Amino acid sequence: MRPRNIRVIHLDQLRRNMELIRSSVPEGTRVMAVVKADGYGHGAAETARAALAGGADMLAVAAVKEGTQLRKAGISAPILVLGAVTAADVSEGADFGLIQTVCSPEMVFLCEQAAKVTGKQAEVHLKVDTGMGRIGVRSEEERDRVLKALSECPHVRLAGAFTHFSDADGDEDGMAYTQAQYDAFIRLTDGLPEGVIRHCANSAAIHRRKDFALDMVRAGISLYGYPPVECELPLRPCMRWTAKVSYVKEIDAGDYVSYGRTFRAGEKRTVATVTCGYADGYHRCASGKAQVLIHGKRVPVIGRICMDQMMADVTGLENVQPEDEVVLMGRSGSERITAEDLARWSGTISYEILLSVGSRVDRVFSDMKGTDSDADEVEAERE
Ligand SMILES: *Cc1c(COP(=O)(O)O)cnc(C)c1O
């Protein structure tokens, strides 16, 4: 029997999303699959394999540890660590053949020392800060100091340069800012040696500005089916999150439900208790707003969300019983709850929803090779 709380990851849909993104970028542009943060909660190694099968040329992670986990899982594709090199893990990065990110001479020297020990040349990408205000060289002088350090380090090879947009999903003003970031990036990288690949586009920019594709684009959230801006591609969510009904009861007018007595029944109600709470990553701040799907119907979550359980008002639904499936995110019948819905109820963004699903929620991987239908629909029909 399946565990009570699961997230089904549709790898076929993930692969399909990558194929769609790949087909939408200009000929000759490489595609990097961003699989940091455990593949945005979808499972890093499985996501990486599906993305590579869908045509990704390269992978990106946030930190060295995430990269070494992919290597230990047998993945040999090029992996870029997006975060700046640190003294603590530069050697591990070099040992596992990860491409590291530099933005100061000191970082270049750290890479040189680490690479020298391995006896091999290490590749690095130069990070340019064009307005994100996070990491990166911000001027020609800073860039030139890094380039000078590189020229003194025979074991380090500059293979790429990149910048990150802060407002590519923004309004008109945000897009003007993005254009200025792009222009600054071109200005700061135009003189780099032949063969240094340049990349700047995140998901939002991939869909909005094909002319920003340069040598490579970096697809994150869109790969998981949640394009942050309007886009023509039929990208679809790959994660379905479910729990179960554990108990059903009738309550009378005036009865309270859950902590703090925020819900009081105005009349007789039927209440189902659900095997999921904020310890599973279901945000407590969604109390009073959240909905779930039971028997293909949308029903409200009532009262405060508890640590391990929550209650749904199933009045009017026929024969709800323990073990019945509760869809927290995904499709059931003709209804669908998306990470964006959950984000709205919790006051956050789809990104945070996808990766806040708790570690005690088992992951189940589904791969229906060759099917081109809505994976979530297939999954819902199977039940
Ligand atoms: C996370 C990240 C991305 C991916 O962004 P999405 O909006 O998810 O596409 C790309 N580049 C960098 C540097 C990142 O940190």
mmCIF file of C-alpha atoms and ligand atoms in Angstrom:
data_model
loop_
_atom_site.group_PDB
_atom_site.id
_atom_site.type_symbol
_atom_site.label_atom_id
_atom_site.label_comp_id
_atom_site.label_asym_id
_atom_site.label_seq_id
_atom_site.Cartn_x
_atom_site.Cartn_y
_atom_site.Cartn_z
ATOM 1 C CA MET A 1 0.000 0.000 0.000
ATOM 2 C CA ARG A 2 1.156 3.508 -0.720
ATOM 3 C CA PRO A 3 2.188 5.626 2.260
ATOM 4 C CA ARG A 4 -0.347 8.128 3.504
ATOM 5 C CA ASN A 5 1.379 11.257 2.329
ATOM 6 C CA ILE A 6 3.111 11.222 -1.016
ATOM 7 C CA ARG A 7 4.261 13.454 -3.823
ATOM 8 C CA VAL A 8 4.208 11.780 -7.180
ATOM 9 C CA ILE A 9 6.835 13.191 -9.506
ATOM 10 C CA HIS A 10 5.962 12.807 -13.168
ATOM 11 C CA LEU A 11 9.353 12.442 -14.797
ATOM 12 C CA ASP A 12 7.832 12.015 -18.261
ATOM 13 C CA GLN A 13 6.230 15.452 -17.892
ATOM 14 C CA LEU A 14 9.512 16.907 -16.669
ATOM 15 C CA ARG A 15 11.281 15.528 -19.709
ATOM 16 C CA ARG A 16 8.531 16.894 -21.924
ATOM 17 C CA ASN A 17 8.829 20.342 -20.325
ATOM 18 C CA MET A 18 12.549 20.330 -21.085
ATOM 19 C CA GLU A 19 11.880 19.325 -24.696
ATOM 20 C CA LEU A 20 9.426 22.215 -25.019
ATOM 21 C CA ILE A 21 11.877 24.735 -23.538
ATOM 22 C CA ARG A 22 14.651 23.360 -25.716
ATOM 23 C CA SER A 23 12.520 23.736 -28.850
ATOM 24 C CA SER A 24 11.687 27.337 -27.939
ATOM 25 C CA VAL A 25 15.241 28.680 -27.705
ATOM 26 C CA PRO A 26 17.191 29.822 -30.758
ATOM 27 C CA GLU A 27 19.149 27.201 -32.702
ATOM 28 C CA GLY A 28 22.604 26.715 -31.238
ATOM 29 C CA THR A 29 21.699 27.963 -27.767
ATOM 30 C CA ARG A 30 22.439 25.481 -25.016
ATOM 31 C CA VAL A 31 19.981 24.783 -22.248
ATOM 32 C CA MET A 32 20.966 24.425 -18.615
ATOM 33 C CA ALA A 33 18.578 22.656 -16.257
ATOM 34 C CA VAL A 34 18.603 24.264 -12.826
ATOM 35 C CA VAL A 35 18.212 21.396 -10.336
ATOM 36 C CA LYS A 36 19.286 23.173 -7.164
ATOM 37 C CA ALA A 37 17.398 22.676 -3.891
ATOM 38 C CA ASP A 38 16.825 19.006 -4.624
ATOM 39 C CA GLY A 39 15.427 19.780 -8.060
ATOM 40 C CA TYR A 40 13.003 22.378 -6.647
ATOM 41 C CA GLY A 41 11.713 19.602 -4.387
ATOM 42 C CA HIS A 42 11.273 17.061 -7.195
ATOM 43 C CA GLY A 43 14.406 15.005 -6.410
ATOM 44 C CA ALA A 44 17.738 16.223 -7.773
ATOM 45 C CA ALA A 45 19.136 13.121 -9.458
ATOM 46 C CA GLU A 46 15.851 11.964 -10.997
ATOM 47 C CA THR A 47 15.101 15.481 -12.189
ATOM 48 C CA ALA A 48 18.589 15.841 -13.617
ATOM 49 C CA ARG A 49 18.273 12.568 -15.558
ATOM 50 C CA ALA A 50 14.838 13.503 -16.917
ATOM 51 C CA ALA A 51 16.079 16.960 -17.923
ATOM 52 C CA LEU A 52 19.134 15.478 -19.659
ATOM 53 C CA ALA A 53 16.878 12.994 -21.479
ATOM 54 C CA GLY A 54 14.776 15.978 -22.567
ATOM 55 C CA GLY A 55 17.792 17.652 -24.133
ATOM 56 C CA ALA A 56 19.456 19.663 -21.370
ATOM 57 C CA ASP A 57 23.161 20.260 -22.061
ATOM 58 C CA MET A 58 24.222 21.204 -18.575
ATOM 59 C CA LEU A 59 23.027 21.205 -14.969
ATOM 60 C CA ALA A 60 23.152 23.887 -12.311
ATOM 61 C CA VAL A 61 23.094 23.578 -8.531
ATOM 62 C CA ALA A 62 23.403 26.175 -5.777
ATOM 63 C CA ALA A 63 26.181 24.614 -3.732
ATOM 64 C CA VAL A 64 29.028 22.125 -4.086
ATOM 65 C CA LYS A 65 27.296 19.551 -1.903
ATOM 66 C CA GLU A 66 24.361 19.418 -4.284
ATOM 67 C CA GLY A 67 26.740 18.860 -7.178
ATOM 68 C CA THR A 68 28.655 16.059 -5.496
ATOM 69 C CA GLN A 69 25.360 14.312 -4.735
ATOM 70 C CA LEU A 70 24.605 14.274 -8.445
ATOM 71 C CA ARG A 71 28.070 12.887 -9.207
ATOM 72 C CA LYS A 72 27.591 10.176 -6.561
ATOM 73 C CA ALA A 73 24.303 9.309 -8.270
ATOM 74 C CA GLY A 74 26.322 8.632 -11.429
ATOM 75 C CA ILE A 75 25.572 11.807 -13.349
ATOM 76 C CA SER A 76 28.501 12.845 -15.515
ATOM 77 C CA ALA A 77 27.023 15.864 -17.333
ATOM 78 C CA PRO A 78 28.683 19.251 -16.764
ATOM 79 C CA ILE A 79 27.481 20.820 -13.505
ATOM 80 C CA LEU A 80 27.803 24.513 -12.652
ATOM 81 C CA VAL A 81 27.707 25.608 -9.010
ATOM 82 C CA LEU A 82 25.845 28.922 -9.104
ATOM 83 C CA GLY A 83 26.963 30.133 -5.677
ATOM 84 C CA ALA A 84 30.387 31.714 -5.167
ATOM 85 C CA VAL A 85 33.366 29.496 -4.394
ATOM 86 C CA THR A 86 34.055 29.046 -0.690
ATOM 87 C CA ALA A 87 37.235 27.898 1.045
ATOM 88 C CA ALA A 88 35.236 25.203 2.849
ATOM 89 C CA ASP A 89 34.248 23.189 -0.208
ATOM 90 C CA VAL A 90 36.360 24.343 -3.149
ATOM 91 C CA SER A 91 38.434 21.142 -2.983
ATOM 92 C CA GLU A 92 35.404 18.909 -2.991
ATOM 93 C CA GLY A 93 34.139 20.801 -6.021
ATOM 94 C CA ALA A 94 37.440 20.288 -7.820
ATOM 95 C CA ASP A 95 37.599 16.593 -6.888
ATOM 96 C CA PHE A 96 34.170 15.986 -8.357
ATOM 97 C CA GLY A 97 34.817 17.982 -11.512
ATOM 98 C CA LEU A 98 32.228 20.675 -10.829
ATOM 99 C CA ILE A 99 32.382 24.018 -12.592
ATOM 100 C CA GLN A 100 32.656 26.677 -9.915
ATOM 101 C CA THR A 101 31.702 30.336 -9.901
ATOM 102 C CA VAL A 102 34.235 33.072 -9.244
ATOM 103 C CA CYS A 103 33.884 36.819 -8.769
ATOM 104 C CA SER A 104 37.094 37.864 -7.007
ATOM 105 C CA PRO A 105 40.841 37.167 -7.374
ATOM 106 C CA GLU A 106 40.768 35.356 -4.015
ATOM 107 C CA MET A 107 38.202 32.911 -5.357
ATOM 108 C CA VAL A 108 40.338 32.271 -8.416
ATOM 109 C CA PHE A 109 43.338 31.506 -6.188
ATOM 110 C CA LEU A 110 41.226 29.112 -4.099
ATOM 111 C CA CYS A 111 40.288 27.251 -7.279
ATOM 112 C CA GLU A 112 43.897 27.195 -8.433
ATOM 113 C CA GLN A 113 45.090 25.610 -5.182
ATOM 114 C CA ALA A 114 42.320 23.024 -5.235
ATOM 115 C CA ALA A 115 42.778 22.164 -8.918
ATOM 116 C CA LYS A 116 46.540 21.868 -8.572
ATOM 117 C CA VAL A 117 46.054 19.069 -6.051
ATOM 118 C CA THR A 118 43.838 17.143 -8.441
ATOM 119 C CA GLY A 119 46.410 17.590 -11.212
ATOM 120 C CA LYS A 120 43.652 18.583 -13.622
ATOM 121 C CA GLN A 121 42.477 21.919 -14.941
ATOM 122 C CA ALA A 122 39.290 23.218 -13.337
ATOM 123 C CA GLU A 123 36.675 25.194 -15.212
ATOM 124 C CA VAL A 124 35.102 28.276 -13.725
ATOM 125 C CA HIS A 125 32.422 30.748 -14.770
ATOM 126 C CA LEU A 126 32.713 34.437 -13.956
ATOM 127 C CA LYS A 127 29.693 35.948 -12.217
ATOM 128 C CA VAL A 128 28.820 39.498 -13.190
ATOM 129 C CA ASP A 129 26.503 41.598 -11.003
ATOM 130 C CA THR A 130 24.497 43.818 -13.301
ATOM 131 C CA GLY A 131 21.844 44.823 -10.796
ATOM 132 C CA MET A 132 20.807 41.834 -8.703
ATOM 133 C CA GLY A 133 23.047 43.001 -5.870
ATOM 134 C CA ARG A 134 23.979 39.495 -4.758
ATOM 135 C CA ILE A 135 27.337 38.222 -6.030
ATOM 136 C CA GLY A 136 29.486 39.166 -9.011
ATOM 137 C CA VAL A 137 31.947 41.695 -10.355
ATOM 138 C CA ARG A 138 30.293 45.070 -10.737
ATOM 139 C CA SER A 139 32.767 47.049 -12.836
ATOM 140 C CA GLU A 140 35.438 46.739 -15.500
ATOM 141 C CA GLU A 141 38.111 47.190 -12.836
ATOM 142 C CA GLU A 142 36.752 44.323 -10.748
ATOM 143 C CA ARG A 143 36.425 42.160 -13.833
ATOM 144 C CA ASP A 144 39.980 42.917 -14.894
ATOM 145 C CA ARG A 145 41.357 42.017 -11.481
ATOM 146 C CA VAL A 146 39.691 38.600 -11.776
ATOM 147 C CA LEU A 147 40.976 38.164 -15.336
ATOM 148 C CA LYS A 148 44.489 39.033 -14.184
ATOM 149 C CA ALA A 149 44.247 36.423 -11.415
ATOM 150 C CA LEU A 150 43.065 33.879 -13.976
ATOM 151 C CA SER A 151 46.068 34.631 -16.169
ATOM 152 C CA GLU A 152 48.302 33.704 -13.205
ATOM 153 C CA CYS A 153 46.516 30.408 -12.559
ATOM 154 C CA PRO A 154 47.384 27.661 -15.042
ATOM 155 C CA HIS A 155 45.039 25.125 -13.425
ATOM 156 C CA VAL A 156 41.944 27.288 -13.831
ATOM 157 C CA ARG A 157 40.214 27.889 -17.142
ATOM 158 C CA LEU A 158 37.543 30.524 -17.688
ATOM 159 C CA ALA A 159 34.780 28.643 -19.514
ATOM 160 C CA GLY A 160 31.812 30.956 -19.054
ATOM 161 C CA ALA A 161 30.386 34.216 -17.753
ATOM 162 C CA PHE A 162 26.920 34.887 -16.457
ATOM 163 C CA THR A 163 24.612 37.338 -14.763
ATOM 164 C CA HIS A 164 21.227 37.015 -13.084
ATOM 165 C CA PHE A 165 18.122 39.142 -13.620
ATOM 166 C CA SER A 166 16.236 40.430 -10.596
ATOM 167 C CA ASP A 167 13.026 41.564 -12.276
ATOM 168 C CA ALA A 168 12.569 39.660 -15.543
ATOM 169 C CA ASP A 169 9.049 38.688 -14.435
ATOM 170 C CA GLY A 170 8.245 42.290 -13.567
ATOM 171 C CA ASP A 171 6.150 44.982 -15.212
ATOM 172 C CA GLU A 172 7.235 47.399 -17.939
ATOM 173 C CA ASP A 173 9.595 49.144 -15.569
ATOM 174 C CA GLY A 174 11.044 45.771 -14.540
ATOM 175 C CA MET A 175 11.645 44.909 -18.169
ATOM 176 C CA ALA A 176 13.430 48.208 -18.739
ATOM 177 C CA TYR A 177 15.644 47.325 -15.777
ATOM 178 C CA THR A 178 16.205 43.849 -17.244
ATOM 179 C CA GLN A 179 17.227 45.420 -20.555
ATOM 180 C CA ALA A 180 19.709 47.639 -18.700
ATOM 181 C CA GLN A 181 21.077 44.552 -16.908
ATOM 182 C CA TYR A 182 21.471 42.764 -20.230
ATOM 183 C CA ASP A 183 23.247 45.755 -21.807
ATOM 184 C CA ALA A 184 25.607 45.995 -18.838
ATOM 185 C CA PHE A 185 26.341 42.273 -19.086
ATOM 186 C CA ILE A 186 27.207 42.545 -22.774
ATOM 187 C CA ARG A 187 29.420 45.559 -22.088
ATOM 188 C CA LEU A 188 31.286 43.768 -19.294
ATOM 189 C CA THR A 189 31.770 40.504 -21.178
ATOM 190 C CA ASP A 190 32.289 41.534 -24.792
ATOM 191 C CA GLY A 191 36.055 41.421 -24.576
ATOM 192 C CA LEU A 192 36.306 37.936 -23.053
ATOM 193 C CA PRO A 193 38.321 35.308 -24.898
ATOM 194 C CA GLU A 194 36.794 33.260 -27.687
ATOM 195 C CA GLY A 195 35.034 30.159 -26.378
ATOM 196 C CA VAL A 196 33.848 31.666 -23.100
ATOM 197 C CA ILE A 197 30.114 31.008 -23.145
ATOM 198 C CA ARG A 198 27.765 33.718 -21.910
ATOM 199 C CA HIS A 199 24.413 33.150 -20.244
ATOM 200 C CA CYS A 200 21.873 35.342 -18.487
ATOM 201 C CA ALA A 201 18.301 34.157 -19.113
ATOM 202 C CA ASN A 202 16.272 32.597 -16.284
ATOM 203 C CA SER A 203 12.801 31.152 -16.929
ATOM 204 C CA ALA A 204 11.064 34.525 -17.169
ATOM 205 C CA ALA A 205 13.635 35.841 -19.651
ATOM 206 C CA ILE A 206 13.549 32.608 -21.684
ATOM 207 C CA HIS A 207 9.846 33.179 -22.387
ATOM 208 C CA ARG A 208 9.888 36.953 -22.711
ATOM 209 C CA ARG A 209 13.186 37.751 -24.403
ATOM 210 C CA LYS A 210 14.413 35.170 -26.907
ATOM 211 C CA ASP A 211 16.968 37.779 -27.976
ATOM 212 C CA PHE A 212 18.656 37.404 -24.559
ATOM 213 C CA ALA A 213 19.421 33.712 -25.106
ATOM 214 C CA LEU A 214 23.124 34.204 -25.963
ATOM 215 C CA ASP A 215 25.084 30.896 -25.749
ATOM 216 C CA MET A 216 22.941 29.279 -23.066
ATOM 217 C CA VAL A 217 19.761 29.763 -21.028
ATOM 218 C CA ARG A 218 19.097 28.595 -17.461
ATOM 219 C CA ALA A 219 15.703 27.017 -16.975
ATOM 220 C CA GLY A 220 14.493 26.576 -13.405
ATOM 221 C CA ILE A 221 10.862 26.965 -12.420
ATOM 222 C CA SER A 222 9.541 26.496 -15.981
ATOM 223 C CA LEU A 223 11.133 23.071 -16.136
ATOM 224 C CA TYR A 224 8.863 22.130 -13.240
ATOM 225 C CA GLY A 225 5.798 23.413 -15.076
ATOM 226 C CA TYR A 226 5.334 26.801 -13.449
ATOM 227 C CA PRO A 227 6.433 29.476 -15.925
ATOM 228 C CA PRO A 228 6.580 32.747 -13.956
ATOM 229 C CA VAL A 229 5.279 34.775 -16.903
ATOM 230 C CA GLU A 230 2.797 34.186 -19.669
ATOM 231 C CA CYS A 231 4.180 31.725 -22.167
ATOM 232 C CA GLU A 232 2.917 29.831 -25.195
ATOM 233 C CA LEU A 233 4.508 26.516 -24.300
ATOM 234 C CA PRO A 234 2.148 23.893 -22.832
ATOM 235 C CA LEU A 235 4.362 23.385 -19.781
ATOM 236 C CA ARG A 236 2.692 21.366 -17.061
ATOM 237 C CA PRO A 237 3.268 20.760 -13.358
ATOM 238 C CA CYS A 238 5.193 17.589 -12.542
ATOM 239 C CA MET A 239 4.411 17.247 -8.844
ATOM 240 C CA ARG A 240 1.201 15.868 -7.375
ATOM 241 C CA TRP A 241 0.859 15.956 -3.581
ATOM 242 C CA THR A 242 -1.699 13.881 -1.756
ATOM 243 C CA ALA A 243 -2.676 12.803 1.743
ATOM 244 C CA LYS A 244 -5.521 10.702 3.094
ATOM 245 C CA VAL A 245 -8.661 11.034 5.123
ATOM 246 C CA SER A 246 -8.056 9.544 8.574
ATOM 247 C CA TYR A 247 -11.389 10.170 10.257
ATOM 248 C CA VAL A 248 -14.870 11.487 9.464
ATOM 249 C CA LYS A 249 -17.429 12.881 11.882
ATOM 250 C CA GLU A 250 -20.524 15.017 12.157
ATOM 251 C CA ILE A 251 -20.399 18.164 14.233
ATOM 252 C CA ASP A 252 -23.277 20.267 15.479
ATOM 253 C CA ALA A 253 -24.056 23.957 15.265
ATOM 254 C CA GLY A 254 -21.826 25.790 17.727
ATOM 255 C CA ASP A 255 -19.052 23.149 17.722
ATOM 256 C CA TYR A 256 -15.477 24.323 17.265
ATOM 257 C CA VAL A 257 -12.704 22.865 15.122
ATOM 258 C CA SER A 258 -8.966 23.054 15.850
ATOM 259 C CA TYR A 259 -6.628 25.268 17.870
ATOM 260 C CA GLY A 260 -7.677 28.704 18.872
ATOM 261 C CA ARG A 261 -11.336 27.953 18.031
ATOM 262 C CA THR A 262 -11.135 30.039 14.856
ATOM 263 C CA PHE A 263 -13.801 27.866 13.211
ATOM 264 C CA ARG A 264 -17.241 27.446 14.742
ATOM 265 C CA ALA A 265 -19.946 25.553 12.899
ATOM 266 C CA GLY A 266 -23.035 27.595 12.158
ATOM 267 C CA GLU A 267 -24.998 24.419 11.513
ATOM 268 C CA LYS A 268 -24.510 20.649 11.379
ATOM 269 C CA ARG A 269 -21.384 19.836 9.270
ATOM 270 C CA THR A 270 -19.499 16.763 8.163
ATOM 271 C CA VAL A 271 -15.787 17.097 8.858
ATOM 272 C CA ALA A 272 -12.946 14.977 7.493
ATOM 273 C CA THR A 273 -9.586 14.896 9.226
ATOM 274 C CA VAL A 274 -6.645 14.798 6.809
ATOM 275 C CA THR A 275 -3.215 13.218 7.394
ATOM 276 C CA CYS A 276 -1.205 16.346 6.632
ATOM 277 C CA GLY A 277 -0.108 19.377 8.594
ATOM 278 C CA TYR A 278 2.585 22.003 8.693
ATOM 279 C CA ALA A 279 5.197 19.387 9.612
ATOM 280 C CA ASP A 280 4.592 18.060 6.092
ATOM 281 C CA GLY A 281 5.273 21.509 4.707
ATOM 282 C CA TYR A 282 1.660 22.598 4.340
ATOM 283 C CA HIS A 283 1.916 26.216 5.410
ATOM 284 C CA ARG A 284 0.028 26.994 8.605
ATOM 285 C CA CYS A 285 -0.524 30.535 7.418
ATOM 286 C CA ALA A 286 -2.890 29.136 4.766
ATOM 287 C CA SER A 287 -5.388 28.400 7.565
ATOM 288 C CA GLY A 288 -8.763 29.881 6.740
ATOM 289 C CA LYS A 289 -7.971 30.106 3.018
ATOM 290 C CA ALA A 290 -6.790 26.698 1.839
ATOM 291 C CA GLN A 291 -8.830 24.188 -0.117
ATOM 292 C CA VAL A 292 -8.261 20.517 -0.947
ATOM 293 C CA LEU A 293 -9.809 18.093 -3.428
ATOM 294 C CA ILE A 294 -11.754 15.091 -2.174
ATOM 295 C CA HIS A 295 -13.739 12.877 -4.570
ATOM 296 C CA GLY A 296 -12.934 15.382 -7.307
ATOM 297 C CA LYS A 297 -14.605 18.225 -5.394
ATOM 298 C CA ARG A 298 -13.049 21.363 -3.963
ATOM 299 C CA VAL A 299 -13.646 21.667 -0.231
ATOM 300 C CA PRO A 300 -12.423 24.217 2.329
ATOM 301 C CA VAL A 301 -9.867 23.496 5.029
ATOM 302 C CA ILE A 302 -11.452 24.674 8.268
ATOM 303 C CA GLY A 303 -9.859 25.891 11.482
ATOM 304 C CA ARG A 304 -6.133 26.155 12.031
ATOM 305 C CA ILE A 305 -3.811 23.781 10.230
ATOM 306 C CA CYS A 306 -2.146 21.625 12.909
ATOM 307 C CA MET A 307 1.337 20.128 12.919
ATOM 308 C CA ASP A 308 0.295 16.734 11.582
ATOM 309 C CA GLN A 309 -3.376 17.013 10.699
ATOM 310 C CA MET A 310 -5.938 19.372 9.297
ATOM 311 C CA MET A 311 -9.678 19.319 8.841
ATOM 312 C CA ALA A 312 -11.802 19.759 5.731
ATOM 313 C CA ASP A 313 -15.499 20.501 5.545
ATOM 314 C CA VAL A 314 -16.928 17.691 3.392
ATOM 315 C CA THR A 315 -20.592 18.415 4.072
ATOM 316 C CA GLY A 316 -22.623 17.317 1.076
ATOM 317 C CA LEU A 317 -20.026 14.900 -0.328
ATOM 318 C CA GLU A 318 -21.226 11.321 -0.517
ATOM 319 C CA ASN A 319 -19.685 8.677 1.642
ATOM 320 C CA VAL A 320 -16.299 10.174 2.513
ATOM 321 C CA GLN A 321 -14.273 7.549 4.392
ATOM 322 C CA PRO A 322 -10.914 6.959 6.005
ATOM 323 C CA GLU A 323 -8.250 6.087 3.377
ATOM 324 C CA ASP A 324 -9.917 8.278 0.745
ATOM 325 C CA GLU A 325 -7.386 10.327 -1.172
ATOM 326 C CA VAL A 326 -7.042 14.038 -0.464
ATOM 327 C CA VAL A 327 -5.351 16.023 -3.220
ATOM 328 C CA LEU A 328 -3.373 18.914 -1.776
ATOM 329 C CA MET A 329 -1.729 19.860 -5.077
ATOM 330 C CA GLY A 330 -2.684 18.375 -8.426
ATOM 331 C CA ARG A 331 -5.759 17.352 -10.285
ATOM 332 C CA SER A 332 -8.796 15.385 -9.252
ATOM 333 C CA GLY A 333 -11.757 15.050 -11.581
ATOM 334 C CA SER A 334 -12.122 18.365 -13.356
ATOM 335 C CA GLU A 335 -10.587 20.352 -10.501
ATOM 336 C CA ARG A 336 -6.967 21.293 -10.060
ATOM 337 C CA ILE A 337 -4.968 22.901 -7.282
ATOM 338 C CA THR A 338 -1.634 24.346 -8.362
ATOM 339 C CA ALA A 339 1.447 25.447 -6.453
ATOM 340 C CA GLU A 340 0.347 28.959 -7.405
ATOM 341 C CA ASP A 341 -2.958 28.473 -5.560
ATOM 342 C CA LEU A 342 -1.125 27.226 -2.486
ATOM 343 C CA ALA A 343 1.276 30.153 -2.798
ATOM 344 C CA ARG A 344 -1.610 32.627 -2.894
ATOM 345 C CA TRP A 345 -3.193 31.111 0.215
ATOM 346 C CA SER A 346 0.153 31.139 2.042
ATOM 347 C CA GLY A 347 1.394 34.543 0.909
ATOM 348 C CA THR A 348 4.399 33.227 -1.005
ATOM 349 C CA ILE A 349 5.495 32.097 -4.487
ATOM 350 C CA SER A 350 5.195 28.767 -6.306
ATOM 351 C CA TYR A 351 8.965 28.211 -5.934
ATOM 352 C CA GLU A 352 8.715 28.128 -2.152
ATOM 353 C CA ILE A 353 5.656 25.866 -2.192
ATOM 354 C CA LEU A 354 7.370 23.248 -4.367
ATOM 355 C CA LEU A 355 10.360 23.018 -2.123
ATOM 356 C CA SER A 356 8.649 23.346 1.212
ATOM 357 C CA VAL A 357 6.962 19.949 0.920
ATOM 358 C CA GLY A 358 8.394 18.179 3.936
ATOM 359 C CA SER A 359 10.958 15.409 3.927
ATOM 360 C CA ARG A 360 8.508 13.028 5.585
ATOM 361 C CA VAL A 361 6.301 13.176 2.488
ATOM 362 C CA ASP A 362 7.526 10.213 0.442
ATOM 363 C CA ARG A 363 8.438 10.780 -3.159
ATOM 364 C CA VAL A 364 7.116 8.353 -5.742
ATOM 365 C CA PHE A 365 8.517 8.614 -9.253
ATOM 366 C CA SER A 366 6.267 7.966 -12.193
ATOM 367 C CA ASP A 367 7.551 7.653 -15.718
ATOM 368 C CA MET A 368 5.113 6.701 -18.425
ATOM 369 C CA LYS A 369 7.557 6.661 -21.278
ATOM 370 C CA GLY A 370 6.175 7.736 -24.588
ATOM 371 C CA THR A 371 2.904 9.119 -23.277
ATOM 372 C CA ASP A 372 2.185 12.643 -24.298
ATOM 373 C CA SER A 373 -1.011 13.131 -22.338
ATOM 374 C CA ASP A 374 -1.420 15.226 -19.215
ATOM 375 C CA ALA A 375 0.477 13.125 -16.707
ATOM 376 C CA ASP A 376 -1.567 14.449 -13.843
ATOM 377 C CA GLU A 377 -4.777 13.525 -15.644
ATOM 378 C CA VAL A 378 -3.500 10.000 -16.230
ATOM 379 C CA GLU A 379 -2.596 9.758 -12.574
ATOM 380 C CA ALA A 380 -6.021 10.982 -11.507
ATOM 381 C CA GLU A 381 -7.764 8.539 -13.839
ATOM 382 C CA ARG A 382 -5.806 5.605 -12.489
ATOM 383 C CA GLU A 383 -7.354 6.023 -9.075
HETATM 384 C C1 LIG B 1 17.722 29.760 -9.400
HETATM 385 C C2 LIG B 1 18.472 30.400 -10.488
HETATM 386 C C3 LIG B 1 18.019 30.282 -11.823
HETATM 387 C C4 LIG B 1 16.685 29.687 -12.195
HETATM 388 O O1 LIG B 1 15.672 30.654 -12.040
HETATM 389 P P1 LIG B 1 14.168 30.334 -12.461
HETATM 390 O O2 LIG B 1 13.436 31.612 -12.208
HETATM 391 O O3 LIG B 1 13.708 29.241 -11.567
HETATM 392 O O4 LIG B 1 14.187 29.928 -13.886
HETATM 393 C C5 LIG B 1 18.835 30.775 -12.824
HETATM 394 N N1 LIG B 1 20.027 31.377 -12.533
HETATM 395 C C6 LIG B 1 20.467 31.535 -11.269
HETATM 396 C C7 LIG B 1 21.768 32.213 -11.030
HETATM 397 C C8 LIG B 1 19.706 31.059 -10.205
HETATM 398 O O5 LIG B 1 20.140 31.242 -8.953
#
